[in-house]
PDB file of C-alpha atoms in Angstrom:
ATOM      1  CA  MET I 330       0.000   0.000   0.000  1.00 83.00           C
ATOM      2  CA  VAL I 331       1.553   3.277  -1.138  1.00 89.00           C
ATOM      3  CA  PRO I 332       1.276   6.087   1.454  1.00 94.00           C
ATOM      4  CA  VAL I 333      -0.892   8.971   0.261  1.00 95.00           C
ATOM      5  CA  TYR I 334       2.130  11.288   0.394  1.00 95.00           C
ATOM      6  CA  PHE I 335       3.700   9.291  -2.439  1.00 96.00           C
ATOM      7  CA  TYR I 336       0.702   9.065  -4.753  1.00 96.00           C
ATOM      8  CA  VAL I 337       1.730  10.037  -8.290  1.00 96.00           C
ATOM      9  CA  PRO I 338      -0.521  13.146  -8.479  1.00 96.00           C
ATOM     10  CA  ASN I 339       0.835  14.320  -5.127  1.00 96.00           C
ATOM     11  CA  LEU I 340       4.427  13.865  -6.319  1.00 97.00           C
ATOM     12  CA  ILE I 341       3.513  16.076  -9.288  1.00 97.00           C
ATOM     13  CA  GLY I 342       2.185  18.611  -6.782  1.00 97.00           C
ATOM     14  CA  TYR I 343       5.547  18.708  -5.009  1.00 97.00           C
ATOM     15  CA  VAL I 344       7.301  19.289  -8.346  1.00 98.00           C
ATOM     16  CA  ARG I 345       4.909  22.145  -9.065  1.00 98.00           C
ATOM     17  CA  LEU I 346       5.758  23.719  -5.714  1.00 97.00           C
ATOM     18  CA  GLY I 347       9.448  23.564  -6.628  1.00 97.00           C
ATOM     19  CA  LEU I 348       8.741  25.233  -9.976  1.00 98.00           C
ATOM     20  CA  LEU I 349       6.750  27.917  -8.201  1.00 97.00           C
ATOM     21  CA  LEU I 350       9.686  28.782  -5.957  1.00 97.00           C
ATOM     22  CA  ASP I 351      11.732  29.394  -9.106  1.00 97.00           C
ATOM     23  CA  VAL I 352       8.954  31.575 -10.560  1.00 97.00           C
ATOM     24  CA  TRP I 353       8.943  33.677  -7.383  1.00 97.00           C
ATOM     25  CA  ARG I 354      12.754  33.956  -7.427  1.00 96.00           C
ATOM     26  CA  LYS I 355      12.851  35.092 -11.043  1.00 96.00           C
ATOM     27  CA  LEU I 356      10.053  37.617 -10.589  1.00 95.00           C
ATOM     28  CA  SER I 357      11.817  39.008  -7.519  1.00 93.00           C
ATOM     29  CA  LEU I 358      15.040  39.388  -9.479  1.00 92.00           C
ATOM     30  CA  ALA I 359      13.151  40.911 -12.419  1.00 92.00           C
ATOM     31  CA  HIS I 360      12.141  43.933 -10.338  1.00 81.00           C
ATOM     32  CA  SER I 361      14.801  46.350  -9.122  1.00 76.00           C
ATOM     33  CA  TYR I 362      14.196  49.674  -7.400  1.00 67.00           C
ATOM     34  CA  ASP I 363      16.139  52.911  -7.681  1.00 64.00           C
ATOM     35  CA  TYR I 364      15.457  56.048  -5.657  1.00 58.00           C
ATOM     36  CA  ARG I 365      15.555  59.176  -7.789  1.00 59.00           C
ATOM     37  CA  ASP I 366      16.120  62.488  -6.034  1.00 56.00           C
ATOM     38  CA  ASN I 367      16.189  65.605  -8.164  1.00 54.00           C
ATOM     39  CA  THR I 368      14.828  69.118  -8.127  1.00 51.00           C
ATOM     40  CA  ASN I 369      11.542  68.089  -9.706  1.00 55.00           C
ATOM     41  CA  SER I 370      10.619  64.920  -7.848  1.00 52.00           C
ATOM     42  CA  LYS I 371      11.610  62.322  -5.316  1.00 53.00           C
ATOM     43  CA  ASP I 372      10.334  58.865  -6.098  1.00 59.00           C
ATOM     44  CA  TRP I 373      11.150  55.223  -6.516  1.00 55.00           C
ATOM     45  CA  ILE I 374      11.829  54.053 -10.057  1.00 59.00           C
ATOM     46  CA  VAL I 375      10.988  50.417 -10.797  1.00 68.00           C
ATOM     47  CA  GLN I 376      13.176  48.773 -13.410  1.00 81.00           C
ATOM     48  CA  VAL I 377      12.013  45.519 -14.985  1.00 87.00           C
ATOM     49  CA  ASP I 378      14.199  42.827 -16.536  1.00 89.00           C
ATOM     50  CA  SER I 379      12.078  41.495 -19.424  1.00 90.00           C
ATOM     51  CA  LYS I 380      14.238  38.390 -19.807  1.00 92.00           C
ATOM     52  CA  LYS I 381      13.532  37.342 -16.221  1.00 94.00           C
ATOM     53  CA  ILE I 382       9.813  38.002 -16.769  1.00 94.00           C
ATOM     54  CA  TYR I 383       9.849  35.730 -19.840  1.00 94.00           C
ATOM     55  CA  GLU I 384      11.647  33.003 -17.883  1.00 95.00           C
ATOM     56  CA  ALA I 385       9.198  33.243 -14.979  1.00 96.00           C
ATOM     57  CA  VAL I 386       6.160  33.129 -17.281  1.00 96.00           C
ATOM     58  CA  THR I 387       7.574  30.122 -19.174  1.00 96.00           C
ATOM     59  CA  ILE I 388       8.066  28.191 -15.923  1.00 97.00           C
ATOM     60  CA  TYR I 389       4.587  29.228 -14.765  1.00 97.00           C
ATOM     61  CA  ILE I 390       3.100  27.837 -17.996  1.00 96.00           C
ATOM     62  CA  VAL I 391       4.821  24.496 -17.285  1.00 97.00           C
ATOM     63  CA  PHE I 392       3.519  24.739 -13.702  1.00 97.00           C
ATOM     64  CA  SER I 393      -0.030  25.238 -15.035  1.00 96.00           C
ATOM     65  CA  LEU I 394       0.161  22.422 -17.598  1.00 95.00           C
ATOM     66  CA  LEU I 395       1.309  20.011 -14.903  1.00 96.00           C
ATOM     67  CA  ASP I 396      -2.033  20.659 -13.200  1.00 94.00           C
ATOM     68  CA  ILE I 397      -3.649  18.820 -16.128  1.00 92.00           C
ATOM     69  CA  LEU I 398      -1.212  15.911 -15.726  1.00 94.00           C
ATOM     70  CA  ASP I 399      -1.996  15.870 -12.018  1.00 91.00           C
ATOM     71  CA  GLY I 400      -5.684  15.208 -12.685  1.00 89.00           C
ATOM     72  CA  ILE I 401      -4.998  12.643 -15.408  1.00 92.00           C
ATOM     73  CA  SER I 402      -2.656  10.656 -13.152  1.00 94.00           C
ATOM     74  CA  ALA I 403      -5.153  10.734 -10.266  1.00 91.00           C
ATOM     75  CA  ARG I 404      -7.799   9.142 -12.499  1.00 89.00           C
ATOM     76  CA  LYS I 405      -5.439   6.711 -14.243  1.00 92.00           C
ATOM     77  CA  PHE I 406      -3.924   5.310 -11.044  1.00 93.00           C
ATOM     78  CA  LYS I 407      -7.149   5.699  -9.020  1.00 91.00           C
ATOM     79  CA  GLN I 408      -5.264   7.803  -6.500  1.00 93.00           C
ATOM     80  CA  SER I 409      -7.808  10.486  -5.642  1.00 88.00           C
ATOM     81  CA  SER I 410      -7.651  11.516  -1.996  1.00 88.00           C
ATOM     82  CA  LYS I 411      -8.745  14.358   0.245  1.00 86.00           C
ATOM     83  CA  PHE I 412      -5.078  15.109   0.901  1.00 91.00           C
ATOM     84  CA  GLY I 413      -4.365  15.234  -2.837  1.00 91.00           C
ATOM     85  CA  GLY I 414      -7.430  17.361  -3.555  1.00 87.00           C
ATOM     86  CA  PHE I 415      -6.377  19.880  -0.948  1.00 89.00           C
ATOM     87  CA  LEU I 416      -2.747  19.849  -2.130  1.00 94.00           C
ATOM     88  CA  ASP I 417      -3.795  20.400  -5.754  1.00 93.00           C
ATOM     89  CA  VAL I 418      -5.997  23.418  -5.058  1.00 92.00           C
ATOM     90  CA  MET I 419      -3.500  24.808  -2.532  1.00 95.00           C
ATOM     91  CA  VAL I 420      -0.668  24.647  -5.074  1.00 97.00           C
ATOM     92  CA  ASP I 421      -2.906  26.265  -7.707  1.00 96.00           C
ATOM     93  CA  ASN I 422      -3.698  29.085  -5.304  1.00 97.00           C
ATOM     94  CA  PHE I 423      -0.061  29.568  -4.342  1.00 97.00           C
ATOM     95  CA  GLY I 424       0.810  29.822  -8.040  1.00 97.00           C
ATOM     96  CA  ARG I 425      -1.816  32.400  -8.895  1.00 97.00           C
ATOM     97  CA  SER I 426      -1.136  34.305  -5.670  1.00 97.00           C
ATOM     98  CA  CYS I 427       2.527  34.550  -6.637  1.00 97.00           C
ATOM     99  CA  ILE I 428       1.744  36.000 -10.074  1.00 97.00           C
ATOM    100  CA  TRP I 429      -0.985  38.346  -8.800  1.00 97.00           C
ATOM    101  CA  SER I 430       1.285  39.756  -6.089  1.00 95.00           C
ATOM    102  CA  PHE I 431       3.752  40.924  -8.757  1.00 94.00           C
ATOM    103  CA  ALA I 432       1.182  41.704 -11.450  1.00 94.00           C
ATOM    104  CA  ALA I 433      -1.040  43.979  -9.356  1.00 94.00           C
ATOM    105  CA  PRO I 434       0.585  44.886  -6.009  1.00 91.00           C
ATOM    106  CA  ASN I 435      -2.150  47.422  -5.176  1.00 92.00           C
ATOM    107  CA  TRP I 436      -5.257  45.309  -5.732  1.00 95.00           C
ATOM    108  CA  GLY I 437      -4.187  41.734  -6.540  1.00 95.00           C
ATOM    109  CA  TRP I 438      -4.742  40.820  -2.886  1.00 95.00           C
ATOM    110  CA  ILE I 439      -8.512  41.068  -3.471  1.00 95.00           C
ATOM    111  CA  VAL I 440      -8.408  38.291  -6.095  1.00 96.00           C
ATOM    112  CA  ILE I 441      -6.023  36.242  -3.952  1.00 96.00           C
ATOM    113  CA  SER I 442      -8.240  36.556  -0.868  1.00 96.00           C
ATOM    114  CA  CYS I 443     -11.314  35.449  -2.794  1.00 95.00           C
ATOM    115  CA  GLU I 444      -9.566  32.318  -4.064  1.00 96.00           C
ATOM    116  CA  TRP I 445      -8.352  31.344  -0.598  1.00 96.00           C
ATOM    117  CA  LEU I 446     -11.817  31.923   0.873  1.00 95.00           C
ATOM    118  CA  VAL I 447     -13.264  29.524  -1.706  1.00 93.00           C
ATOM    119  CA  LEU I 448     -10.618  26.939  -0.801  1.00 91.00           C
ATOM    120  CA  CYS I 449     -11.619  27.188   2.865  1.00 89.00           C
ATOM    121  CA  ALA I 450     -15.292  26.798   1.938  1.00 88.00           C
ATOM    122  CA  THR I 451     -14.936  23.797  -0.381  1.00 85.00           C
ATOM    123  CA  GLN I 452     -12.598  21.925   1.968  1.00 80.00           C
ATOM    124  CA  SER I 453     -15.322  21.993   4.612  1.00 78.00           C
ATOM    125  CA  TRP I 454     -17.624  19.970   2.320  1.00 74.00           C
ATOM    126  CA  ASN I 455     -15.920  16.718   3.329  1.00 62.00           C
ATOM    127  CA  THR I 456     -15.486  15.365  -0.198  1.00 59.00           C
ATOM    128  CA  THR I 457     -12.555  14.802  -2.565  1.00 55.00           C
ATOM    129  CA  GLU I 458     -14.714  15.757  -5.569  1.00 62.00           C
ATOM    130  CA  TRP I 459     -15.971  19.209  -4.581  1.00 62.00           C
ATOM    131  CA  LYS I 460     -16.297  20.285  -8.226  1.00 64.00           C
ATOM    132  CA  THR I 461     -18.707  17.430  -8.920  1.00 63.00           C
ATOM    133  CA  THR I 462     -20.526  18.134  -5.666  1.00 64.00           C
ATOM    134  CA  LEU I 463     -21.015  21.773  -6.638  1.00 68.00           C
ATOM    135  CA  ALA I 464     -22.296  20.833 -10.096  1.00 63.00           C
ATOM    136  CA  GLU I 465     -24.816  18.379  -8.616  1.00 64.00           C
ATOM    137  CA  MET I 466     -26.213  20.788  -6.018  1.00 64.00           C
ATOM    138  CA  HIS I 467     -29.810  21.749  -6.760  1.00 56.00           C
ATOM    139  CA  ASP I 468     -29.060  25.306  -5.639  1.00 71.00           C
ATOM    140  CA  SER I 469     -26.524  25.763  -8.451  1.00 80.00           C
ATOM    141  CA  PRO I 470     -27.710  27.636 -11.572  1.00 88.00           C
ATOM    142  CA  TRP I 471     -27.292  26.080 -15.013  1.00 88.00           C
ATOM    143  CA  TRP I 472     -24.175  28.093 -15.868  1.00 91.00           C
ATOM    144  CA  VAL I 473     -22.368  26.802 -12.777  1.00 90.00           C
ATOM    145  CA  ASN I 474     -23.277  23.233 -13.750  1.00 88.00           C
ATOM    146  CA  GLU I 475     -22.041  23.879 -17.284  1.00 90.00           C
ATOM    147  CA  ILE I 476     -18.718  25.319 -16.075  1.00 91.00           C
ATOM    148  CA  MET I 477     -18.123  22.406 -13.679  1.00 87.00           C
ATOM    149  CA  ARG I 478     -19.286  19.711 -16.114  1.00 84.00           C
ATOM    150  CA  ASP I 479     -16.690  16.960 -16.580  1.00 83.00           C
ATOM    151  CA  ASN I 480     -14.148  18.806 -14.441  1.00 81.00           C
ATOM    152  CA  PHE I 481     -14.001  22.035 -16.495  1.00 87.00           C
ATOM    153  CA  LYS I 482     -14.049  20.187 -19.851  1.00 87.00           C
ATOM    154  CA  SER I 483     -17.053  22.098 -21.198  1.00 93.00           C
ATOM    155  CA  PRO I 484     -16.469  25.225 -23.357  1.00 95.00           C
ATOM    156  CA  LEU I 485     -17.391  27.499 -20.436  1.00 95.00           C
ATOM    157  CA  GLY I 486     -15.217  25.415 -18.133  1.00 95.00           C
ATOM    158  CA  VAL I 487     -12.206  25.771 -20.430  1.00 95.00           C
ATOM    159  CA  LEU I 488     -12.796  29.528 -20.612  1.00 97.00           C
ATOM    160  CA  VAL I 489     -12.847  29.732 -16.798  1.00 96.00           C
ATOM    161  CA  ALA I 490      -9.696  27.594 -16.480  1.00 95.00           C
ATOM    162  CA  ILE I 491      -7.646  29.698 -18.891  1.00 96.00           C
ATOM    163  CA  GLY I 492      -9.037  32.843 -17.278  1.00 97.00           C
ATOM    164  CA  LEU I 493      -7.959  31.699 -13.819  1.00 96.00           C
ATOM    165  CA  PHE I 494      -4.408  30.847 -14.834  1.00 96.00           C
ATOM    166  CA  GLY I 495      -3.942  33.275 -17.726  1.00 97.00           C
ATOM    167  CA  THR I 496      -5.355  36.563 -16.461  1.00 98.00           C
ATOM    168  CA  PRO I 497      -2.652  37.210 -13.823  1.00 97.00           C
ATOM    169  CA  VAL I 498       0.025  36.532 -16.448  1.00 97.00           C
ATOM    170  CA  TRP I 499      -1.604  38.942 -18.906  1.00 96.00           C
ATOM    171  CA  VAL I 500      -1.877  41.636 -16.225  1.00 96.00           C
ATOM    172  CA  LEU I 501       1.774  41.042 -15.271  1.00 95.00           C
ATOM    173  CA  LEU I 502       2.956  41.433 -18.868  1.00 94.00           C
ATOM    174  CA  GLN I 503       0.822  44.527 -19.415  1.00 93.00           C
ATOM    175  CA  ASN I 504       1.821  46.272 -16.188  1.00 90.00           C
ATOM    176  CA  THR I 505       5.528  45.574 -16.695  1.00 89.00           C
ATOM    177  CA  LYS I 506       5.230  46.669 -20.350  1.00 87.00           C
ATOM    178  CA  THR I 507       6.786  43.376 -21.426  1.00 85.00           C
ATOM    179  CA  LYS I 508       6.294  42.638 -25.108  1.00 82.00           C
ATOM    180  CA  TRP I 509       5.141  39.046 -25.501  1.00 80.00           C
ATOM    181  CA  LEU I 510       3.755  38.873 -29.031  1.00 76.00           C
ATOM    182  CA  PRO I 511       5.967  38.895 -32.136  1.00 71.00           C
ATOM    183  CA  GLU I 512       6.322  42.197 -33.976  1.00 67.00           C
ATOM    184  CA  VAL I 513       4.154  41.224 -36.930  1.00 59.00           C
ATOM    185  CA  THR I 514       2.306  43.810 -39.004  1.00 60.00           C
ATOM    186  CA  ASP I 515       1.235  41.706 -41.978  1.00 56.00           C
ATOM    187  CA  VAL I 516      -0.070  38.129 -42.239  1.00 55.00           C
ATOM    188  CA  TYR I 517      -0.936  36.864 -45.739  1.00 60.00           C
ATOM    189  CA  GLY I 518      -1.466  40.434 -46.859  1.00 62.00           C
ATOM    190  CA  ILE I 519      -3.744  41.282 -43.919  1.00 66.00           C
ATOM    191  CA  ASP I 520      -2.680  44.198 -41.722  1.00 71.00           C
ATOM    192  CA  ILE I 521      -2.340  43.148 -38.083  1.00 74.00           C
ATOM    193  CA  ASP I 522      -2.374  45.509 -35.119  1.00 78.00           C
ATOM    194  CA  MET I 523      -0.591  43.454 -32.446  1.00 80.00           C
ATOM    195  CA  GLU I 524      -1.640  45.837 -29.690  1.00 84.00           C
ATOM    196  CA  LYS I 525      -5.281  45.106 -30.491  1.00 87.00           C
ATOM    197  CA  VAL I 526      -4.498  41.387 -30.570  1.00 88.00           C
ATOM    198  CA  GLU I 527      -2.975  41.690 -27.072  1.00 91.00           C
ATOM    199  CA  TYR I 528      -6.145  43.330 -25.773  1.00 93.00           C
ATOM    200  CA  LEU I 529      -8.360  40.791 -27.566  1.00 95.00           C
ATOM    201  CA  ILE I 530      -6.525  37.937 -25.837  1.00 95.00           C
ATOM    202  CA  GLY I 531      -6.695  39.864 -22.582  1.00 96.00           C
ATOM    203  CA  GLY I 532     -10.441  40.371 -23.021  1.00 97.00           C
ATOM    204  CA  ILE I 533     -10.988  36.620 -23.422  1.00 97.00           C
ATOM    205  CA  LEU I 534      -8.867  35.864 -20.355  1.00 97.00           C
ATOM    206  CA  VAL I 535     -10.582  38.519 -18.230  1.00 97.00           C
ATOM    207  CA  ALA I 536     -14.015  37.234 -19.342  1.00 98.00           C
ATOM    208  CA  GLY I 537     -13.005  33.791 -18.093  1.00 98.00           C
ATOM    209  CA  ARG I 538     -11.782  35.250 -14.794  1.00 97.00           C
ATOM    210  CA  ILE I 539     -15.041  37.174 -14.317  1.00 97.00           C
ATOM    211  CA  LEU I 540     -16.976  33.935 -14.861  1.00 97.00           C
ATOM    212  CA  ALA I 541     -14.724  32.305 -12.269  1.00 96.00           C
ATOM    213  CA  LEU I 542     -15.518  35.154  -9.875  1.00 96.00           C
ATOM    214  CA  CYS I 543     -19.227  34.474 -10.394  1.00 95.00           C
ATOM    215  CA  VAL I 544     -18.697  30.803  -9.484  1.00 94.00           C
ATOM    216  CA  GLU I 545     -16.605  31.813  -6.463  1.00 94.00           C
ATOM    217  CA  SER I 546     -19.384  34.144  -5.321  1.00 94.00           C
ATOM    218  CA  HIS I 547     -21.893  31.305  -5.688  1.00 91.00           C
ATOM    219  CA  VAL I 548     -19.686  28.950  -3.638  1.00 90.00           C
ATOM    220  CA  LEU I 549     -19.306  31.516  -0.860  1.00 91.00           C
ATOM    221  CA  LYS I 550     -23.043  32.206  -0.893  1.00 90.00           C
ATOM    222  CA  LEU I 551     -23.767  28.471  -0.457  1.00 86.00           C
ATOM    223  CA  HIS I 552     -21.157  28.201   2.275  1.00 86.00           C
ATOM    224  CA  PHE I 553     -22.321  31.168   4.339  1.00 89.00           C
ATOM    225  CA  SER I 554     -25.983  30.199   3.866  1.00 87.00           C
ATOM    226  CA  GLY I 555     -25.161  26.736   5.206  1.00 82.00           C
ATOM    227  CA  LEU I 556     -23.384  28.232   8.205  1.00 85.00           C
ATOM    228  CA  ALA I 557     -26.372  30.486   8.901  1.00 87.00           C
ATOM    229  CA  ARG I 558     -28.818  27.553   8.712  1.00 84.00           C
ATOM    230  CA  MET I 559     -26.834  25.713  11.376  1.00 81.00           C
ATOM    231  CA  HIS I 560     -27.923  28.389  13.850  1.00 75.00           C
ATOM    232  CA  THR I 561     -31.559  28.599  12.772  1.00 72.00           C
ATOM    233  CA  ASN I 562     -32.445  24.875  12.848  1.00 59.00           C
TER     234      ASN I 562
END
């Protein structure tokens, strides 16, 4: 009998944590601060190393893709567990929290807090398959069921997944003014405005993240309603 700590999906989770430490290190090194003092102003100047940003984002993409492998291995080896479910979501949250903290230092904490609140709520449901549980709840509207169907494998579910993982990266690249699309102005004779393409991709990602926020709000509503009912019965 293999101890739960050594289940294949959990081993992948440990690898993802190691990758995340490297992402944090590279993002920390990518930002340097210089204090400018002259007759006109006194302020801190933030300098960004685009190469380090690229490296961090590349590792984060690998980190995110391993989340898919994590789920596949859990099903293939029949190694689903409450420990593994918690580890998986915890690692996901750590990853997004890391990116959000650098992408939006002034307001990213709001997104981070919401995600951790949802983790606290779902872990109290006493099930390893909280996504399925949420989809099967009669109190859940159709769009929540559609997003959660087959573990985010529906079109809306895919949109939410890429929004969750992709939006903080897009905000990071935009706020650090890091160019991430090739400088292309013409494709097969068609004029391309890459700045508009960047915002189009960003719009899709943000739409997915807003949908995720709606699901998070629904989860918290169910959780707090359940807590309230405990004191009224």
